[in-house]
mmCIF file of C-alpha atoms in Angstrom:
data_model
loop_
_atom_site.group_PDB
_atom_site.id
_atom_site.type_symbol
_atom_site.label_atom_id
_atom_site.label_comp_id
_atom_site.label_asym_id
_atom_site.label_seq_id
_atom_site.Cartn_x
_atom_site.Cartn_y
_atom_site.Cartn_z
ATOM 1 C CA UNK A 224 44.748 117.805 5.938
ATOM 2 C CA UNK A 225 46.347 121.518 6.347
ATOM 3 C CA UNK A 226 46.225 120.942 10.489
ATOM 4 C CA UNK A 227 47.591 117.000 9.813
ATOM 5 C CA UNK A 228 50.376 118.230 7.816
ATOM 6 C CA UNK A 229 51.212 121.272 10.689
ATOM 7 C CA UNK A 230 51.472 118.452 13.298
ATOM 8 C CA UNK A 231 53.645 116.627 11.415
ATOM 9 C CA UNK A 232 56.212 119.703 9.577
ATOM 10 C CA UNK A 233 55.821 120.359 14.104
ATOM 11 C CA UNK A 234 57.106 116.759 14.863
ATOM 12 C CA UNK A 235 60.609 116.847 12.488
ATOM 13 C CA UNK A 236 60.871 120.682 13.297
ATOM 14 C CA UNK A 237 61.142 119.076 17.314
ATOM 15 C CA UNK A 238 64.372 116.839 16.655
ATOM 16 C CA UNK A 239 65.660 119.495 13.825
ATOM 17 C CA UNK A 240 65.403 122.297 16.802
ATOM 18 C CA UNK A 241 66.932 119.599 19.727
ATOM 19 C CA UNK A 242 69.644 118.669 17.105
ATOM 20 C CA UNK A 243 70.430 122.428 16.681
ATOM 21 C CA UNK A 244 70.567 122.952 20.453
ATOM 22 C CA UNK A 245 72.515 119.827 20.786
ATOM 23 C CA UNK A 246 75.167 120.928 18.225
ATOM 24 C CA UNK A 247 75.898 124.043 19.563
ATOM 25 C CA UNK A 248 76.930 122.352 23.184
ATOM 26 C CA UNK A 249 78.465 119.467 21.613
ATOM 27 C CA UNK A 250 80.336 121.830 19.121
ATOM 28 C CA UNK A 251 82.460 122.970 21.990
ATOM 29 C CA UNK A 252 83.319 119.377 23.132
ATOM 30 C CA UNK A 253 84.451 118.208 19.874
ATOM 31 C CA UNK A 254 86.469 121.324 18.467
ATOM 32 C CA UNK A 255 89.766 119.475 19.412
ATOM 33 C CA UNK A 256 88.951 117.285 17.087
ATOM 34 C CA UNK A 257 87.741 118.836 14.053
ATOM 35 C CA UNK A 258 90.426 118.106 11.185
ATOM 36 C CA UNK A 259 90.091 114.150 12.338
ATOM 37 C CA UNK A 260 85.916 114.645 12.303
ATOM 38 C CA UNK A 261 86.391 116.550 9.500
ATOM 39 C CA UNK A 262 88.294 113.451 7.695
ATOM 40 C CA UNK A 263 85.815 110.494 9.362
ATOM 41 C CA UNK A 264 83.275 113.095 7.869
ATOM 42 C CA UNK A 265 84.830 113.436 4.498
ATOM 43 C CA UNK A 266 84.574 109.309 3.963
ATOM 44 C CA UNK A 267 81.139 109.103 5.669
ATOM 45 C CA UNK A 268 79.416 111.426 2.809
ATOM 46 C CA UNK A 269 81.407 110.073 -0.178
ATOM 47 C CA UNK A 270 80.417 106.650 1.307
ATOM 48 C CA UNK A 271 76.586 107.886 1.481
ATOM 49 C CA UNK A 272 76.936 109.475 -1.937
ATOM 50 C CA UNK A 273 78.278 106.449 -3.789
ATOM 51 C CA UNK A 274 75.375 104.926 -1.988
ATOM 52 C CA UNK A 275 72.881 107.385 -2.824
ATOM 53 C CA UNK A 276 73.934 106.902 -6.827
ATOM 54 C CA UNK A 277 73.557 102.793 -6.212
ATOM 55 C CA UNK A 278 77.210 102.339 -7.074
ATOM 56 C CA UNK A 279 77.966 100.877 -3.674
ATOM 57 C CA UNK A 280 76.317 97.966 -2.822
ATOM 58 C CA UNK A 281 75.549 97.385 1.130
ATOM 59 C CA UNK A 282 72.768 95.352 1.941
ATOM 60 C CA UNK A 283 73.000 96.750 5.501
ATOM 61 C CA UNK A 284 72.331 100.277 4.724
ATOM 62 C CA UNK A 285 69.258 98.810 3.264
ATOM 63 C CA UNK A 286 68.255 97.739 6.876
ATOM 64 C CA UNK A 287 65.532 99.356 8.784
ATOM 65 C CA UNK A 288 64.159 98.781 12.746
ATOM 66 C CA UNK A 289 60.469 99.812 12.845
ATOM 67 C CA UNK A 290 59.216 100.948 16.087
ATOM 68 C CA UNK A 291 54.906 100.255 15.384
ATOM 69 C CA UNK A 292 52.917 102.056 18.380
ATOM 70 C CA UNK A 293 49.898 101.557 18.128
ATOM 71 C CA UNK A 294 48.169 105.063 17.242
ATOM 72 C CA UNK A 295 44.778 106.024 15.347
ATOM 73 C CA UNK A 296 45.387 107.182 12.020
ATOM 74 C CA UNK A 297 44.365 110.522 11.177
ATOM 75 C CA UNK A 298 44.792 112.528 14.773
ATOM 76 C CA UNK A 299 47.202 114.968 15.270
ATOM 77 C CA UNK A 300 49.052 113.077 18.200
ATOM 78 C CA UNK A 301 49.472 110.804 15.150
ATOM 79 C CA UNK A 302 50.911 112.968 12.678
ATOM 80 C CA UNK A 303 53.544 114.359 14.778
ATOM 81 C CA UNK A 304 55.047 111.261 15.836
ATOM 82 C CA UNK A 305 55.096 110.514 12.166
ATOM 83 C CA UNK A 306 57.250 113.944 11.996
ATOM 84 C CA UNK A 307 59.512 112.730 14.568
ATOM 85 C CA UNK A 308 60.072 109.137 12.735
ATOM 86 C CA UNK A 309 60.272 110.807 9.433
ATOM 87 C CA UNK A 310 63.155 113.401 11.024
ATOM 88 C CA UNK A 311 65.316 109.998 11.787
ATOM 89 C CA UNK A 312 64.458 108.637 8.751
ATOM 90 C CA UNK A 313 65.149 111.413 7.040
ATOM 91 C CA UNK A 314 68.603 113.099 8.259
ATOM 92 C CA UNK A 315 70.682 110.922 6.136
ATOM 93 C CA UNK A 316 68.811 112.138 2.984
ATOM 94 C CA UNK A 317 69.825 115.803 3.576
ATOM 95 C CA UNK A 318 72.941 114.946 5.739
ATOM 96 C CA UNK A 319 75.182 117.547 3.460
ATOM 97 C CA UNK A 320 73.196 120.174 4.163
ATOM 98 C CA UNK A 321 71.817 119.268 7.398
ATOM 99 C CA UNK A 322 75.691 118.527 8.578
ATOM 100 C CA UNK A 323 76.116 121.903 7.293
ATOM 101 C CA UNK A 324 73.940 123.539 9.419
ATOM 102 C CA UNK A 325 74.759 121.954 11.983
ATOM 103 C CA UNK A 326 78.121 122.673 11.804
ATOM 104 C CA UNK A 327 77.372 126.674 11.782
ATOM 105 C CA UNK A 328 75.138 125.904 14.852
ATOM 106 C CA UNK A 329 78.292 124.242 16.509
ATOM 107 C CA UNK A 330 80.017 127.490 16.019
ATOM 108 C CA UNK A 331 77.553 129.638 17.157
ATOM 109 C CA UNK A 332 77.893 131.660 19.878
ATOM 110 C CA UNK A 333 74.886 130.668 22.271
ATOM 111 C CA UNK A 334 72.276 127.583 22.267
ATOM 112 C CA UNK A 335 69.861 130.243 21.075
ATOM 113 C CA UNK A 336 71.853 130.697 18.293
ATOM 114 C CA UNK A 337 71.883 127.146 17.327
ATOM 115 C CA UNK A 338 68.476 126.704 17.730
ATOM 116 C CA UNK A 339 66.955 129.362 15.732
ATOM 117 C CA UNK A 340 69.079 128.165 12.990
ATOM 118 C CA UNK A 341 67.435 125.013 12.793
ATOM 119 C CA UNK A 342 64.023 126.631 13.260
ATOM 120 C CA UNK A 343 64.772 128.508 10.255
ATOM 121 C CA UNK A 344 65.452 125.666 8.730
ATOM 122 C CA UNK A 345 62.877 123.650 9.898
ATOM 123 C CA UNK A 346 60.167 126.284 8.841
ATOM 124 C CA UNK A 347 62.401 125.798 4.943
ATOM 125 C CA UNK A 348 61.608 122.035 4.863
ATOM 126 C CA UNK A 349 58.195 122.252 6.049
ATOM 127 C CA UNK A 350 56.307 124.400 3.872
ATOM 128 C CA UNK A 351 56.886 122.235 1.152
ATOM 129 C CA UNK A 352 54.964 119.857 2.933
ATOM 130 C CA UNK A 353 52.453 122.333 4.023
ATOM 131 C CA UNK A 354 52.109 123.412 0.371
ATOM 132 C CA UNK A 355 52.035 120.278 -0.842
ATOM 133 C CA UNK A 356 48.828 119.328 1.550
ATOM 134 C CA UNK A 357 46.971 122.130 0.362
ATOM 135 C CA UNK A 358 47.657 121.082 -3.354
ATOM 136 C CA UNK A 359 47.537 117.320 -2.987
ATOM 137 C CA UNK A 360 45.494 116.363 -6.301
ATOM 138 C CA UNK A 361 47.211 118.793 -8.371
ATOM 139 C CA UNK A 362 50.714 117.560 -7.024
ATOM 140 C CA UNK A 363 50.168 114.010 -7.317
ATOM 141 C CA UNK A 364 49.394 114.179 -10.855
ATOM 142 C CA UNK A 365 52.782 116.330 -11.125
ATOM 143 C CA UNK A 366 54.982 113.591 -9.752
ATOM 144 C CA UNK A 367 53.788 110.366 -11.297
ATOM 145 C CA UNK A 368 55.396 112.420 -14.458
ATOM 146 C CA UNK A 369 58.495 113.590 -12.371
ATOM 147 C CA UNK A 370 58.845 109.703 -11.093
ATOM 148 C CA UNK A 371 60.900 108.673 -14.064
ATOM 149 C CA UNK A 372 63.722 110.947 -13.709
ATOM 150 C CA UNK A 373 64.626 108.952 -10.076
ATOM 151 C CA UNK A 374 67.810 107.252 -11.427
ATOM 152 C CA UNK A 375 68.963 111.047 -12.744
ATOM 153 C CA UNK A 376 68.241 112.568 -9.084
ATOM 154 C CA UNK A 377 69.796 109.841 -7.303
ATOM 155 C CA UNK A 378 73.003 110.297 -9.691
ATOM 156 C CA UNK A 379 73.341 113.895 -9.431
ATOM 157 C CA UNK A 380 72.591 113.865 -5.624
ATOM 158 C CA UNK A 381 75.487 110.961 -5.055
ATOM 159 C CA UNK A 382 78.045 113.140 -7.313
ATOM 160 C CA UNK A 383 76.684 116.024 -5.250
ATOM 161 C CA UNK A 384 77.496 114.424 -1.945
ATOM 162 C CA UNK A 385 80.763 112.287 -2.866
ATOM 163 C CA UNK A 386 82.487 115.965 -4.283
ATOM 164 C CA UNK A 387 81.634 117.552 -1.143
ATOM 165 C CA UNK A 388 82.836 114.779 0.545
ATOM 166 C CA UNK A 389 86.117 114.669 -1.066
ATOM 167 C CA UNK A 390 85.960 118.617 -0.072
ATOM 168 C CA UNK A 391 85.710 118.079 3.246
ATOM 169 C CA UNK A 392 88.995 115.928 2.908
ATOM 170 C CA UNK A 393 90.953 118.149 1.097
ATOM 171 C CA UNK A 394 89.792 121.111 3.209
ATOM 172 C CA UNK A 395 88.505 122.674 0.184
ATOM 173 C CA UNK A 396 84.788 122.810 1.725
ATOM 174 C CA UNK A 397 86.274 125.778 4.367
ATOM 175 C CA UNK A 398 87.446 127.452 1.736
ATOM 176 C CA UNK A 399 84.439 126.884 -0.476
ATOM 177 C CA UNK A 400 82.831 128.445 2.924
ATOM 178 C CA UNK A 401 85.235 131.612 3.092
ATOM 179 C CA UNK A 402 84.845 131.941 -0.236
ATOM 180 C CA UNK A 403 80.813 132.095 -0.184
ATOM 181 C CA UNK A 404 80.702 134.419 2.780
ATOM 182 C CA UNK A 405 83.164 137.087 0.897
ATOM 183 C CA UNK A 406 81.070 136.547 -1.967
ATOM 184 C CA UNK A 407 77.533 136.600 -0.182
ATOM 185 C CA UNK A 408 78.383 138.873 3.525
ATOM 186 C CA UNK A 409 74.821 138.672 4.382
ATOM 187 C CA UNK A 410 75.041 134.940 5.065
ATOM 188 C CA UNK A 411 77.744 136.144 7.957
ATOM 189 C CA UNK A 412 74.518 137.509 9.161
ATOM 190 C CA UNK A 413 72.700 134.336 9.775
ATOM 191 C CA UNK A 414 73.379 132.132 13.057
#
């Protein structure tokens, strides 16, 4: 299961790392634009955050387009295209912080840059998952009991995303930024 769940933290590392290298190009493309991006950006994550907390209703957000290869169960090939889906599927979940990231990678000096950045964070995101294969009985029991607290999570993740949002309106979420790097100078370090 250990090797299964390596393939597959390896598949959404792939488009995490591409997206990072990605960034970093298209950064420099799009940095005549960024108080409009920042503003279409600002509504897109207090739209996904009102979603996220279920108190707006779109059907179409609901809507999914499944792409069934036909591959073996249970082979490694397997498990990392599963990481690749699951990265798609996935990105809106963390877009916040993902958009975040990416956003530092944008800035960043060289591709390199950009894409050890999202290696870092890839490696972040997957030993959870690597944990979690290695404890799989003793986790499962864990989050039948963890289960009914999903209307909380989804609650405090929407407020979560709709106030930094209506911080990336107001322009508050650069100062926020400043403010975090004065506060914290190793994190200047990083990218």
């Amino acid at each position: 299961m250990l090797g299964l769940s390596f393939c597959f933290v390896l598949g959404f590392s792939s488009v995490f790392v591409l997206l990072g290298a990605s960034a970093t190009v298209l950064g420099r493309l799009l940095l005549a634009y960024r108080y409009e991006l920042n503003l279409i950006g600002g509504v897109m994550v207090i739209g996904f955050g009102l979603f996220t907390a279920s108190l707006l209703p779109a059907a179409w957000f609901q809507r999914e387009l499944r792409f069934d290869p036909a591959v073996i169960s249970g082979r490694p090939l397997s498990a990392y295209l599963l990481g690749l889906a699951f990265a798609f599927g996935w990105t809106p979940c963390i877009g916040p912080i993902l958009g975040a990231i990416l956003t530092v990678g944008a800035a960043s000096v060289s591709m390199a840059d950009g894409v050890a950045l999202l290696a870092i964070y890839s490696l972040g995101l997957g030993i959870p998952f690597l944990a979690a294969a290695v404890f799989t009985s003793t986790l499962a029991r864990h989050l039948r009991r963890a289960s009914r607290l999903g209307r909380t999570l989804r609650l405090v993740a929407g407020g979560i995303m709709v106030l930094m949002g209506l911080a990336m309106l107001t322009g508050q979420l650069s100062f926020f930024s400043y403010w975090l790097l004065e506060a914290v100078p190793v994190l200047g370090t990083i990218g």
